[in-house]
Structures are given as structure tokens and as C-alpha cells.
Coordinates of C-alpha atoms and ligand atoms in Angstrom, one line a residue:
M28 CA 33.1 -45.4 44.9
I29 CA 31.2 -42.5 43.3
K30 CA 31.6 -39.5 45.4
T31 CA 29.4 -36.2 45.0
V32 CA 31.4 -33.2 45.7
E33 CA 29.9 -30.0 46.7
T34 CA 31.1 -27.1 44.5
T35 CA 30.2 -23.3 44.1
P36 CA 29.6 -22.1 40.5
Y37 CA 31.8 -19.7 38.4
Q38 CA 29.9 -17.2 36.7
D39 CA 32.5 -17.0 33.6
Q40 CA 31.9 -20.2 31.9
K41 CA 30.2 -19.1 28.4
M42 CA 31.2 -21.2 25.5
G43 CA 32.4 -18.7 22.4
T44 CA 33.0 -19.3 19.0
A45 CA 34.6 -22.5 19.4
G46 CA 34.2 -23.9 23.0
I47 CA 35.1 -22.7 26.2
R48 CA 38.5 -21.1 26.3
K49 CA 40.4 -19.8 28.9
K50 CA 43.7 -18.8 30.6
V51 CA 45.3 -22.1 32.0
K52 CA 45.4 -20.4 35.3
T53 CA 41.6 -19.9 35.2
I54 CA 41.2 -23.5 34.2
I55 CA 43.0 -25.1 37.0
Q56 CA 41.1 -23.0 39.6
Q57 CA 39.4 -25.6 42.1
N58 CA 36.6 -27.4 40.6
Y59 CA 36.6 -25.1 37.6
L60 CA 36.9 -28.0 34.9
E61 CA 34.4 -30.2 36.9
N62 CA 31.9 -27.6 37.1
F63 CA 31.8 -27.0 33.3
V64 CA 31.8 -30.8 32.8
Q65 CA 29.1 -31.8 35.0
S66 CA 27.2 -28.8 34.0
L67 CA 27.3 -30.1 30.2
F68 CA 26.4 -33.7 31.4
D69 CA 23.4 -32.3 33.2
S70 CA 22.1 -29.9 30.4
I71 CA 22.0 -32.6 27.8
G72 CA 19.9 -34.9 30.1
G73 CA 22.9 -36.9 31.6
V74 CA 25.4 -39.4 30.0
Q75 CA 23.6 -42.7 31.5
G76 CA 24.4 -45.1 28.8
K77 CA 25.8 -42.8 26.2
T78 CA 29.1 -43.1 24.5
F79 CA 31.5 -40.4 23.8
V80 CA 34.7 -39.6 22.1
L81 CA 37.1 -37.8 24.5
S82 CA 40.6 -36.4 23.6
G83 CA 42.6 -33.5 23.2
D84 CA 45.6 -31.7 21.4
G85 CA 48.0 -32.6 24.0
R86 CA 48.4 -29.3 25.4
Y87 CA 49.5 -28.4 28.9
Y88 CA 46.7 -29.9 31.3
N89 CA 45.4 -32.4 28.7
D90 CA 46.5 -35.2 30.6
I91 CA 45.2 -33.9 33.8
A92 CA 41.9 -32.8 32.5
I93 CA 41.5 -36.1 30.6
Q94 CA 41.6 -38.0 33.9
K95 CA 39.2 -35.9 35.8
I96 CA 36.7 -36.4 32.7
I97 CA 37.2 -39.9 32.6
K98 CA 36.4 -40.4 36.3
M99 CA 33.3 -38.0 36.1
S100 CA 32.1 -39.7 33.1
A101 CA 32.2 -43.3 34.8
A102 CA 30.6 -41.6 38.0
N103 CA 27.8 -40.2 35.7
G104 CA 26.9 -43.6 34.2
M105 CA 28.5 -43.2 30.9
K106 CA 28.7 -46.4 28.9
K107 CA 31.6 -45.9 26.7
L108 CA 34.7 -43.7 26.1
I109 CA 36.6 -43.8 23.1
I110 CA 40.1 -42.0 23.9
G111 CA 43.1 -41.5 21.3
Q112 CA 46.2 -43.1 22.5
N113 CA 48.0 -41.1 25.3
G114 CA 44.6 -38.9 25.2
M115 CA 45.3 -37.2 21.8
L116 CA 43.1 -36.9 18.7
S117 CA 43.3 -34.2 16.2
T118 CA 39.9 -32.1 16.0
P119 CA 39.2 -33.7 12.4
A120 CA 40.1 -37.2 13.6
S121 CA 37.9 -36.8 16.6
S122 CA 34.9 -36.1 14.4
R123 CA 35.7 -38.8 12.1
I124 CA 35.7 -41.3 15.2
L125 CA 32.6 -39.8 16.7
L126 CA 30.7 -40.2 13.2
K127 CA 32.3 -43.9 12.4
N128 CA 31.3 -45.1 15.8
K129 CA 27.8 -43.4 15.8
A130 CA 28.8 -42.0 19.3
D131 CA 26.3 -39.7 21.0
G132 CA 28.7 -36.9 21.9
G133 CA 32.5 -35.7 21.7
I134 CA 34.7 -33.7 24.2
T135 CA 37.9 -32.1 22.5
L136 CA 40.5 -30.6 24.8
T137 CA 41.9 -27.9 22.9
A138 CA 42.5 -23.9 22.5
S139 CA 43.1 -24.7 18.8
H140 CA 45.4 -22.3 17.5
N141 CA 46.1 -20.4 20.7
P142 CA 49.3 -20.8 22.7
G143 CA 49.9 -23.8 25.1
G144 CA 51.8 -24.1 28.3
E145 CA 51.6 -23.2 31.7
N146 CA 51.1 -19.7 30.7
G147 CA 48.8 -20.5 27.7
D148 CA 45.3 -21.3 27.1
F149 CA 43.3 -24.3 27.5
G150 CA 39.9 -25.1 26.3
I151 CA 36.8 -27.6 25.9
K152 CA 34.9 -28.1 22.7
Y153 CA 31.6 -30.3 22.9
A154 CA 30.4 -31.8 19.7
T155 CA 27.0 -33.5 19.4
S156 CA 26.2 -36.9 17.6
N157 CA 26.5 -35.1 14.1
G158 CA 29.9 -34.7 14.6
G159 CA 30.3 -31.2 14.8
Q160 CA 30.2 -28.5 17.6
C161 CA 27.1 -28.1 19.7
S162 CA 24.8 -25.2 18.3
A163 CA 24.5 -21.6 20.3
Q164 CA 21.5 -22.8 21.8
I165 CA 23.1 -25.6 23.5
S166 CA 25.9 -23.6 24.7
E167 CA 23.5 -21.5 26.1
K168 CA 21.7 -24.0 28.1
I169 CA 25.1 -25.4 29.3
Y170 CA 26.1 -21.6 30.6
E171 CA 23.0 -21.5 32.5
K172 CA 23.6 -24.5 34.2
T173 CA 27.2 -23.3 35.2
K174 CA 25.9 -20.5 36.9
T175 CA 23.8 -22.8 39.5
I176 CA 25.6 -25.7 39.7
T177 CA 26.2 -27.0 43.4
S178 CA 27.7 -30.5 43.0
F179 CA 29.4 -32.9 40.8
K180 CA 30.0 -36.5 40.8
T181 CA 33.3 -38.2 40.2
L182 CA 35.2 -41.3 41.3
D183 CA 38.0 -42.0 43.8
T184 CA 40.2 -44.2 41.8
P185 CA 43.6 -44.1 40.2
D186 CA 44.2 -42.8 36.9
I187 CA 44.0 -44.8 33.7
D188 CA 46.9 -46.0 31.6
L189 CA 46.3 -44.0 28.3
S190 CA 49.2 -45.3 26.3
K191 CA 47.7 -49.2 26.3
L192 CA 45.8 -49.6 23.0
G193 CA 42.6 -51.6 23.7
I194 CA 39.7 -52.0 26.2
Q195 CA 39.6 -51.6 29.9
Y196 CA 37.1 -51.0 32.4
L197 CA 36.4 -48.3 34.9
D198 CA 33.4 -49.3 37.2
H199 CA 30.8 -50.1 34.7
M200 CA 32.2 -47.9 31.8
E201 CA 34.0 -49.3 29.1
I202 CA 37.3 -47.5 27.9
E203 CA 38.5 -47.8 24.3
V204 CA 41.9 -46.4 23.8
I205 CA 42.3 -46.4 19.9
D206 CA 45.1 -45.5 17.2
P207 CA 44.6 -42.1 16.9
I208 CA 45.7 -42.0 13.2
K209 CA 44.2 -45.2 11.5
D210 CA 40.7 -44.3 10.7
Y211 CA 41.6 -40.9 9.9
L212 CA 44.0 -42.2 7.3
L213 CA 41.4 -44.6 6.0
M214 CA 39.2 -42.0 5.3
M215 CA 41.9 -39.9 3.4
E216 CA 42.6 -42.9 1.2
E217 CA 39.1 -43.0 0.4
I218 CA 39.0 -39.5 -0.6
F219 CA 42.0 -38.8 -2.6
D220 CA 44.1 -40.6 -5.3
F221 CA 47.2 -41.6 -3.1
D222 CA 48.6 -43.3 -6.2
A223 CA 48.9 -40.1 -7.9
I224 CA 50.4 -38.4 -5.0
K225 CA 52.9 -41.1 -4.7
K226 CA 54.1 -41.0 -8.1
L227 CA 54.6 -37.0 -7.4
F228 CA 56.8 -37.7 -4.4
Q229 CA 58.2 -40.4 -6.6
S230 CA 59.2 -37.7 -9.4
G231 CA 61.3 -35.7 -6.8
F232 CA 58.6 -33.4 -6.0
T233 CA 59.9 -31.3 -2.7
F234 CA 57.6 -31.0 0.4
V235 CA 57.6 -29.9 3.8
F236 CA 54.6 -30.2 6.5
D237 CA 55.2 -28.1 9.5
A238 CA 53.0 -29.6 12.5
M239 CA 54.0 -26.5 14.9
N240 CA 55.0 -29.2 17.6
A241 CA 51.4 -30.1 17.9
V242 CA 49.0 -33.0 17.5
T243 CA 49.3 -33.6 13.7
G244 CA 53.1 -34.4 13.7
P245 CA 52.5 -38.2 14.2
Y246 CA 49.6 -37.9 11.4
G247 CA 52.2 -35.9 9.1
I248 CA 54.8 -38.8 9.5
K249 CA 52.3 -41.4 9.0
I250 CA 50.5 -40.0 6.1
F251 CA 53.1 -37.9 4.1
E252 CA 56.3 -40.0 4.7
E253 CA 55.6 -43.5 5.6
V254 CA 52.4 -44.2 3.1
L255 CA 52.7 -41.3 0.4
G256 CA 56.9 -41.5 0.2
A257 CA 57.6 -38.2 0.9
P258 CA 61.3 -38.0 2.2
K259 CA 62.0 -38.9 5.6
G260 CA 62.4 -35.3 7.6
S261 CA 59.6 -33.6 5.3
V262 CA 57.4 -33.4 8.4
H263 CA 58.8 -30.6 10.6
Q264 CA 58.3 -29.7 14.3
A265 CA 56.5 -33.5 14.2
K266 CA 56.7 -34.0 17.9
P267 CA 53.7 -32.7 19.9
L268 CA 54.7 -30.8 22.9
P269 CA 52.4 -29.6 25.8
D270 CA 53.7 -25.9 25.1
F271 CA 54.2 -26.3 21.4
G272 CA 57.7 -25.5 22.0
G273 CA 56.8 -22.0 22.7
L274 CA 55.3 -21.5 19.3
H275 CA 51.8 -19.5 18.6
P276 CA 50.4 -22.7 16.8
D277 CA 48.6 -20.7 14.0
P278 CA 49.5 -21.5 10.8
N279 CA 49.6 -17.8 9.2
L280 CA 51.9 -15.5 7.8
V281 CA 53.0 -14.1 11.3
Y282 CA 53.1 -17.0 13.5
A283 CA 54.6 -19.6 11.4
K284 CA 57.3 -17.1 10.1
H285 CA 60.2 -19.5 10.1
L286 CA 58.2 -21.6 7.4
V287 CA 57.4 -18.6 5.4
D288 CA 61.2 -17.7 5.6
L289 CA 62.3 -21.2 3.9
M290 CA 59.3 -20.9 1.3
Y291 CA 60.8 -17.2 0.2
S292 CA 64.4 -18.6 0.4
D293 CA 66.7 -20.2 -2.3
H294 CA 66.2 -23.6 -0.8
A295 CA 62.4 -23.3 -0.8
P296 CA 60.7 -26.8 -1.7
D297 CA 57.8 -27.1 -4.2
F298 CA 55.2 -27.1 -1.3
A299 CA 54.6 -26.3 2.5
G300 CA 51.8 -27.0 4.5
A301 CA 51.3 -26.0 7.9
N302 CA 48.3 -27.0 10.8
D303 CA 47.4 -25.4 13.8
G304 CA 47.4 -26.9 17.6
D305 CA 44.6 -29.2 16.9
G306 CA 45.1 -29.7 13.1
D307 CA 42.1 -28.2 12.0
R308 CA 43.6 -25.2 10.3
N309 CA 46.0 -25.1 7.3
M310 CA 48.2 -22.8 5.5
I311 CA 49.3 -23.5 1.9
L312 CA 52.7 -22.3 0.5
G313 CA 54.4 -22.6 -3.2
K314 CA 57.8 -21.8 -3.9
K315 CA 58.1 -17.9 -3.1
F316 CA 54.2 -17.7 -3.1
F317 CA 51.4 -17.9 -0.5
V318 CA 47.9 -18.8 -1.0
S319 CA 45.3 -16.7 0.8
P320 CA 42.7 -19.0 2.6
S321 CA 39.6 -17.3 1.0
D322 CA 41.5 -18.0 -2.3
S323 CA 42.5 -21.7 -1.4
L324 CA 38.6 -22.5 -0.5
A325 CA 37.7 -21.2 -4.0
I326 CA 40.7 -23.0 -5.7
L327 CA 39.7 -26.1 -4.3
T328 CA 36.1 -25.8 -5.4
D329 CA 37.2 -24.9 -8.9
N330 CA 39.1 -28.0 -9.4
Y331 CA 37.1 -30.6 -7.4
R332 CA 36.8 -32.6 -10.4
Y333 CA 40.6 -34.0 -9.9
I334 CA 39.6 -35.7 -6.3
P335 CA 38.2 -39.2 -6.7
A336 CA 35.7 -38.7 -4.0
Y337 CA 34.0 -35.4 -5.7
K338 CA 34.5 -36.2 -9.2
D339 CA 30.9 -37.1 -9.8
G340 CA 29.6 -33.5 -8.5
I341 CA 29.5 -31.6 -5.4
Y342 CA 26.7 -30.0 -3.8
G343 CA 27.1 -26.2 -3.0
V344 CA 29.6 -24.3 -1.0
A345 CA 29.6 -21.9 2.1
K346 CA 31.8 -19.5 3.6
S347 CA 31.6 -17.4 6.7
A348 CA 30.4 -13.7 6.0
A349 CA 34.0 -12.7 6.9
T350 CA 35.6 -14.7 4.4
S351 CA 36.4 -13.1 0.9
T352 CA 33.7 -13.7 -1.8
A353 CA 36.1 -15.1 -4.0
V354 CA 34.3 -18.9 -3.8
C355 CA 30.9 -17.3 -4.8
R356 CA 32.3 -16.5 -8.4
V357 CA 33.2 -20.2 -8.6
A358 CA 29.9 -21.3 -7.3
E359 CA 28.3 -19.1 -9.7
K360 CA 30.2 -20.6 -12.7
L361 CA 29.6 -24.3 -11.6
N362 CA 25.8 -23.3 -11.1
I363 CA 25.8 -24.4 -7.5
A364 CA 24.4 -22.5 -4.5
C365 CA 27.1 -20.6 -2.1
Y366 CA 25.9 -19.9 1.6
E367 CA 27.2 -17.2 3.6
V368 CA 27.0 -17.9 7.5
P369 CA 28.4 -16.5 10.7
T370 CA 31.8 -17.3 11.7
G371 CA 32.2 -20.7 13.4
W372 CA 32.4 -24.1 12.0
K373 CA 29.2 -25.1 13.8
N374 CA 27.3 -22.9 11.3
F375 CA 28.1 -25.0 8.4
C376 CA 27.1 -28.3 9.8
N377 CA 23.3 -28.0 9.3
L378 CA 24.0 -27.1 5.8
M379 CA 26.1 -30.4 5.2
D380 CA 23.7 -32.6 7.3
T381 CA 21.1 -31.8 4.7
N382 CA 23.2 -32.1 1.4
R383 CA 23.2 -28.4 0.7
I384 CA 26.9 -28.2 0.6
T385 CA 30.2 -30.1 0.0
F386 CA 32.8 -27.6 0.5
C387 CA 33.0 -25.0 3.3
G388 CA 35.7 -22.6 4.6
E389 CA 36.9 -19.6 6.7
E390 CA 39.5 -16.9 6.1
S391 CA 40.9 -18.0 9.5
F392 CA 42.9 -20.7 7.8
G393 CA 40.1 -23.3 7.7
T394 CA 38.7 -25.6 4.9
S395 CA 36.9 -28.7 4.9
S396 CA 34.4 -30.9 3.1
S397 CA 31.2 -33.2 4.3
H398 CA 33.6 -36.1 4.9
I399 CA 33.4 -34.8 8.8
R400 CA 31.8 -32.0 10.6
E401 CA 35.0 -30.0 11.4
K402 CA 37.7 -28.2 9.5
D403 CA 40.7 -30.4 8.4
G404 CA 44.4 -29.4 8.0
I405 CA 45.5 -32.4 6.5
W406 CA 42.9 -32.7 3.9
A407 CA 43.5 -29.4 2.6
I408 CA 47.0 -30.0 2.1
L409 CA 46.2 -33.3 0.7
F410 CA 43.6 -31.6 -1.6
W411 CA 46.3 -29.3 -2.9
L412 CA 48.6 -32.4 -3.3
N413 CA 46.1 -34.1 -5.8
I414 CA 45.4 -31.2 -7.8
I415 CA 49.3 -30.9 -8.3
A416 CA 49.5 -34.3 -9.1
A417 CA 46.7 -34.6 -11.5
T418 CA 48.0 -31.4 -13.2
G419 CA 51.5 -31.0 -12.9
K420 CA 51.0 -27.6 -12.2
S421 CA 53.0 -25.6 -9.3
V422 CA 50.9 -24.0 -6.4
E423 CA 51.6 -20.5 -7.9
Q424 CA 50.4 -21.8 -11.2
I425 CA 47.2 -23.3 -10.2
T426 CA 46.7 -20.0 -8.2
R427 CA 47.4 -17.8 -11.5
D428 CA 45.3 -19.7 -13.6
F429 CA 42.5 -19.4 -11.2
W430 CA 42.9 -15.6 -11.1
A431 CA 43.4 -15.4 -14.8
K432 CA 39.8 -17.2 -14.9
Y433 CA 38.1 -15.4 -11.9
G434 CA 39.8 -12.3 -11.3
R435 CA 41.8 -11.7 -8.0
T436 CA 40.1 -10.9 -4.9
Y437 CA 42.8 -9.3 -2.6
Y438 CA 42.0 -10.0 1.1
L439 CA 43.5 -9.4 4.4
R440 CA 42.1 -9.4 8.0
F441 CA 43.5 -6.8 10.5
D442 CA 43.2 -7.7 14.1
Y443 CA 43.0 -4.8 17.1
D444 CA 44.0 -6.9 20.2
G445 CA 43.5 -6.4 23.8
I446 CA 40.6 -3.8 23.9
D447 CA 38.7 -3.2 26.9
S448 CA 35.4 -5.3 26.3
N449 CA 33.1 -2.1 27.4
V450 CA 34.8 -0.2 24.6
A451 CA 34.7 -2.9 22.0
D452 CA 31.2 -3.2 22.6
A453 CA 30.4 0.3 22.4
L454 CA 32.2 0.6 19.4
M455 CA 30.2 -2.1 17.8
H456 CA 27.1 -0.6 19.1
D457 CA 27.7 2.8 17.9
L458 CA 29.0 1.7 14.5
E459 CA 25.9 -0.6 13.9
E460 CA 23.7 2.6 14.5
N461 CA 25.6 4.6 12.1
L462 CA 25.6 2.1 9.4
P463 CA 22.7 3.5 7.5
S464 CA 24.1 6.7 7.4
F465 CA 27.3 5.7 5.7
E466 CA 25.2 4.6 2.6
G467 CA 25.6 6.8 -0.7
K468 CA 28.6 8.7 1.1
I469 CA 32.0 8.7 -0.5
F470 CA 35.2 8.2 1.5
E471 CA 38.6 8.4 0.1
G472 CA 37.0 8.5 -3.4
C473 CA 35.2 5.1 -2.9
K474 CA 31.3 5.3 -2.6
V475 CA 29.4 3.1 0.2
S476 CA 26.5 1.3 -1.7
R477 CA 25.1 -0.8 1.4
A478 CA 26.0 -0.9 5.0
H479 CA 24.1 -3.2 7.4
P480 CA 24.8 -6.3 9.9
F481 CA 25.2 -9.4 9.1
V482 CA 22.1 -11.5 10.2
Y483 CA 22.1 -15.3 9.0
H484 CA 18.7 -17.4 9.1
D485 CA 19.5 -21.0 9.3
V486 CA 17.5 -22.5 6.4
V487 CA 17.1 -25.8 8.6
D488 CA 16.7 -25.2 12.1
G489 CA 15.0 -21.6 11.6
S490 CA 17.2 -19.7 14.2
S491 CA 18.6 -16.0 13.5
T492 CA 22.0 -15.1 14.4
K493 CA 23.7 -11.6 14.1
N494 CA 27.5 -11.7 13.6
G495 CA 29.6 -8.7 12.3
L496 CA 28.8 -5.5 10.2
L497 CA 29.2 -5.1 6.5
V498 CA 30.1 -2.1 4.6
Y499 CA 29.8 -2.6 0.7
F500 CA 31.4 -0.3 -1.9
E501 CA 30.6 0.6 -5.7
D502 CA 33.8 -0.7 -6.7
G503 CA 33.2 -4.4 -5.4
A504 CA 35.1 -3.9 -2.2
R505 CA 33.8 -4.7 1.4
I506 CA 34.7 -4.3 5.0
C507 CA 33.4 -6.8 7.5
Y508 CA 33.8 -5.8 11.3
R509 CA 33.2 -8.3 14.4
L510 CA 34.6 -9.0 17.6
S511 CA 36.3 -12.2 18.5
G512 CA 34.7 -14.8 20.1
T513 CA 37.9 -17.1 21.0
G514 CA 40.3 -14.5 22.8
T515 CA 41.1 -14.9 26.2
N516 CA 42.6 -11.4 26.7
G517 CA 40.1 -8.5 26.5
A518 CA 38.2 -7.9 23.3
T519 CA 39.9 -8.3 19.6
L520 CA 38.2 -6.4 17.2
R521 CA 38.8 -8.0 13.7
V522 CA 38.4 -5.8 10.6
Y523 CA 38.2 -8.0 7.3
I524 CA 38.7 -6.1 4.0
E525 CA 38.6 -7.4 0.3
A526 CA 38.9 -5.5 -3.2
Y527 CA 38.3 -7.4 -6.3
D528 CA 40.5 -6.9 -9.4
K529 CA 39.8 -8.5 -12.7
H530 CA 43.1 -7.5 -14.6
N531 CA 46.0 -6.9 -12.1
F532 CA 47.1 -9.8 -10.1
D533 CA 50.5 -8.8 -8.8
L534 CA 50.0 -5.9 -6.6
N535 CA 50.8 -6.1 -2.9
P536 CA 47.6 -6.7 -0.9
K537 CA 48.3 -4.4 1.7
D538 CA 48.7 -1.5 -0.8
V539 CA 45.4 -2.3 -2.4
L540 CA 43.7 -2.5 0.5
K541 CA 45.3 0.8 2.5
K542 CA 42.7 3.0 1.7
Y543 CA 39.7 0.9 2.9
L544 CA 41.5 0.5 5.9
K545 CA 41.8 3.9 6.6
I546 CA 38.1 4.2 5.9
A547 CA 37.5 1.2 8.1
A548 CA 39.3 3.1 10.9
L549 CA 37.5 6.3 10.3
I550 CA 33.9 5.1 10.3
A551 CA 34.3 3.2 13.2
Q552 CA 36.3 5.6 15.1
I553 CA 38.9 3.0 16.1
E554 CA 41.8 5.6 17.1
Q555 CA 39.5 7.7 18.8
R556 CA 37.9 4.9 21.1
T557 CA 40.9 2.3 21.4
G558 CA 43.9 4.7 21.0
K559 CA 45.4 2.2 18.5
T560 CA 46.6 3.9 15.5
E561 CA 47.3 0.6 13.4
P562 CA 46.2 -3.0 13.8
D563 CA 48.2 -5.2 16.1
L564 CA 48.2 -8.4 13.5
T565 CA 47.4 -8.5 9.9
T566 CA 46.7 -11.8 8.3
Ligands
G1P616 C1 38.4 -17.8 15.3 C2 38.1 -17.5 13.5 C3 37.1 -18.4 13.0 C4 37.3 -19.8 13.7 C5 37.5 -19.9 15.4 C6 37.9 -21.3 15.8 O1 37.3 -17.3 15.7 O2 37.9 -16.2 13.3 O3 36.8 -18.6 11.8 O4 35.8 -20.7 13.6 O5 38.6 -19.0 15.6 O6 39.0 -21.9 14.9 P1 37.0 -15.7 16.4 O7 37.9 -15.4 17.7 O8 36.9 -14.7 15.3 O9 35.8 -15.7 16.9
ZN617 ZN1 42.4 -25.4 15.4

């Protein structure tokens, strides 16, 4: 029954910040997915006798890709696959299942927050036995293999029924189809004070969870409505759709505008949270109030004592270099370590594995803790609900109390999309060369104190990574530049800017950061090189 199929390699199967991510029309080319999966298997010494977790966010092609991978796994001698019902698991649930079952690896079929559907994106993330995405070194090995692959193994057999819970066999491989929510819910119940959150809902607290027509809809209904008692209908866009109903399932002020409009209207509930396509990102809103993700990480850290699982103390915290420094001020006050790592969740994992950190987060709407090795959208929402339940304060009040204590870090990310890759590479290259010449210079009345690339030395494995360029000002403001590693359409230049204010908390972030954006564009020659006079997206 095992077939060895001859194939020719593709040369573009490099993994980015979070796995391999491509347009659907690229992924569906003949043997494209098979080549990648066989290369993955081969570069980790095969999968003979191994157990993997396999699922996806339900986007277009999830159903076809999963059947291909099931057959290839059996043909390659995999011992067992654990699969969420109908082939779906959120990214955080997948990490949980992997860790709980001590599986050898995990494959998640997702392009995260990128649009889905036939004209959208598809992706594959590979996690190792620590529950987190593989290191850059492993990605590189897989990529090398994809460039020379000549054949892959599969089985000639009908598709597996993934709607049926329980155990079935394909050849010698066991397939266990599991309830996608059960174990995840149990873990959340162990972390948070569910009784307090139930009481909050009983008291009439109003709430919306927007699943953006993606994987966390059923999780939201189970956890928020059925278990915690939020009124029926509190979960919006709850049915996972292959094209996310045409939404760009990225929970931010631009792509979740419908939710933002609701929260700034007169019918706003007390709280709203949203997740992205695969359930690892989150957005937090109060009545007429938005919490920036960098602030959210800092606020959760400052309030860790209210959460049963963390009340006895936390290790350090970590943020990506692009994320604002708000959490560093909290860490200083709590007298815990604050690490700064390159963008991409995998960079937090060594710190969690060695108990150096408990919480971590990225400006791109990702927050989580060491309960798993991925970011976790529902965890972040439950954390906020738990703080609200414990303090009786609103989202706005909690945030304002935080600003009063630490000052406010105004922060925005500006994206310049669809730039020719050569132009983007040259811009970054030349900017890096010019950085030393900016030190001590004054632009728009602001003096540059330091300017250098961000270089990270992993304290655990000793590896070094360069990711982004940093420009610091004497007034505490900071610009960070980097190129996206998840795009599927040319290059995206991301410019992250923050400015610190100890006294004024009600300014408009766009106004505060305007002059720094001007400086950022000037010193990187953005207009001159890309023709763009302003960013395409501000979040
Ligand atoms: C983006 C975000 C990054 C996140 C990643 C995966 O990567 O910026 O924080 O970890 O998506 O969700 P980028 O496109 O910037 O490389
Ligand atoms: Zn995601």
C-alpha cells in the first residue's frame, strides 16, 4: 500500500517568523505540500515510532492538507497522530495537547491572522516536543532538504473520517480524534478563578467575544457562555468558516473595526475581546476604550497576584524587541528579570523551559505565559476578566491606574506593505550602515542617544540572532525597524515607535508619535526608496 512518489523540489519553501506561509495558489501546486512535509520528516530523522499532534485552524485547504499529511505520516511509520475533531485545534490548544501527551512534535495548519479562502493564505507551523515552534536552525535544515527532495512516501487509501471521536487505525498508525476544547478548558480552570468570573457575569457584567469566524468560536461558546455563564449570544462570529466570512482575521483596530465601532457606540458592553484565525492573538477593549497590546502585557504582569495560578510569585517577563518597554518598568518594580528577544514566539520558549520567565508578549496582539509554548488569545481575555472580577474595576480604570503608577508609553506600529523585496533589503542594509552616524544628531528637536541593530544572544542555546534596527532618543522615545517574516506579498517594512510620558495620559497616540514617524521616514529614506509618503497600516 505504501507508495513512493517521485517529485521535483521547489526552491521557495523557507519558513518565516511562524512556519511556512504562502498564498493558497502556491500551496496547491503539485506535490508542494508533500515536498515540504517529507522534507520536514526527513530532516528530523524520520517519524518512525513517533507521536504527533496534527490539526489546523479550519481555513480553506485544511481538510485536504490534513488528509495528505495523515497518509504521509502512516507511510513514514508514525506511531500515532492526535487530531482535533474535524481536523481543528486552536494554536494554543494544540500546544497544550502536545505537552499533555508528551508528543514528539506538532503540525498546525494555519496562516494565523492572514486572510483565508481560495485567494487567501495557507501555512504550516512545526512544533517540537517542548510545545513551541521549531528553532531557526531546524527551519534551516528543513529548507535545505526541500531544495533537493526527490521523492515522498504516502498511502493509497481513502480519506479518514475526522468527525468521529475516538481511536481508529490507518495501517499500523493509531489516529486519535479528540474533543478540541476539553483539555484546554481544564487547563484554563486550573489557572483562573472561574467562580469569581461566574459571579461577575451573574452580576450583569456585559461581554462580547468576537471569534472573527475562526477557530476559537466553539471554544468561546463553551468557555464563556456554557461554563462561565455569559449570556447566550455573547460570542460573535462564532462559526469557523474556511474563508473567515471574508474577514481579515486579525484582531486589531483596523481589521476588527466592526468590534471597535460597537465598543465606541452607546450600546457598548463592559468588555470585548477578539481572537485571530488560529486563536493565539487577542485584542482587549473596554467601553470606549482600547488597551494597546504592549500595555496589556505590562498590566497583566502588574496584576499577577489576582490569578490563582500565579499568586505565589512569577519568574521574569519577556517581550519582543519591537514591543514597547512598558512591561520593563513593571519588572523593575517587581524586581524580576525582563528579557528582550527577537520577534517570533519561538524565541520565548527557551526562557520558559528554563524557568526564567512566566509571562511574555509581543506588540502584535500576542500575550501568554508558560502554561504552554504559544501565545494564547483566550487566556489573555480570561486574565482580564479575572482581574476585573477581583478588583471590581473597569478595563479603563485598570489601565488608568496602571498609567498613574508607571506613566504611559504611547506606542504604534506603522506598516509599509508590498515593497519590492530588493528595495526593502537595500533600505535595511543602508540604514544599518548609517546608524552610527545618527548618534548625537538632532532631528525635529529630538536628540538621538543610541542607534544600533538589535542582536540577541540566547542565554540557553548560545545562538545569536540579529532582528531589527533600534534608534533611541534622549527623551525616552524609541524607533524600531524590521522586515516582516510572515508576509506573502513582497516585503513589509514595520516601523515601531514609542514615546514615554509620565504625566499626560489622554493624548492621541498618533499626535504624540507624529514627529518620530517623520524622523523614522527621513532617516530610512522611506519615501525616496519606496515612493510611499505614509504607512499603509497603523495599528
Ligand atoms: C508577525 C508579528 C510577530 C508574530 C508573528 C506570528 O510577524 O509581527 O510578532 O510573532 O507575526 O504571529 P512578522 O510578520 O512581523 O515577522
Ligand atoms: Zn495567530
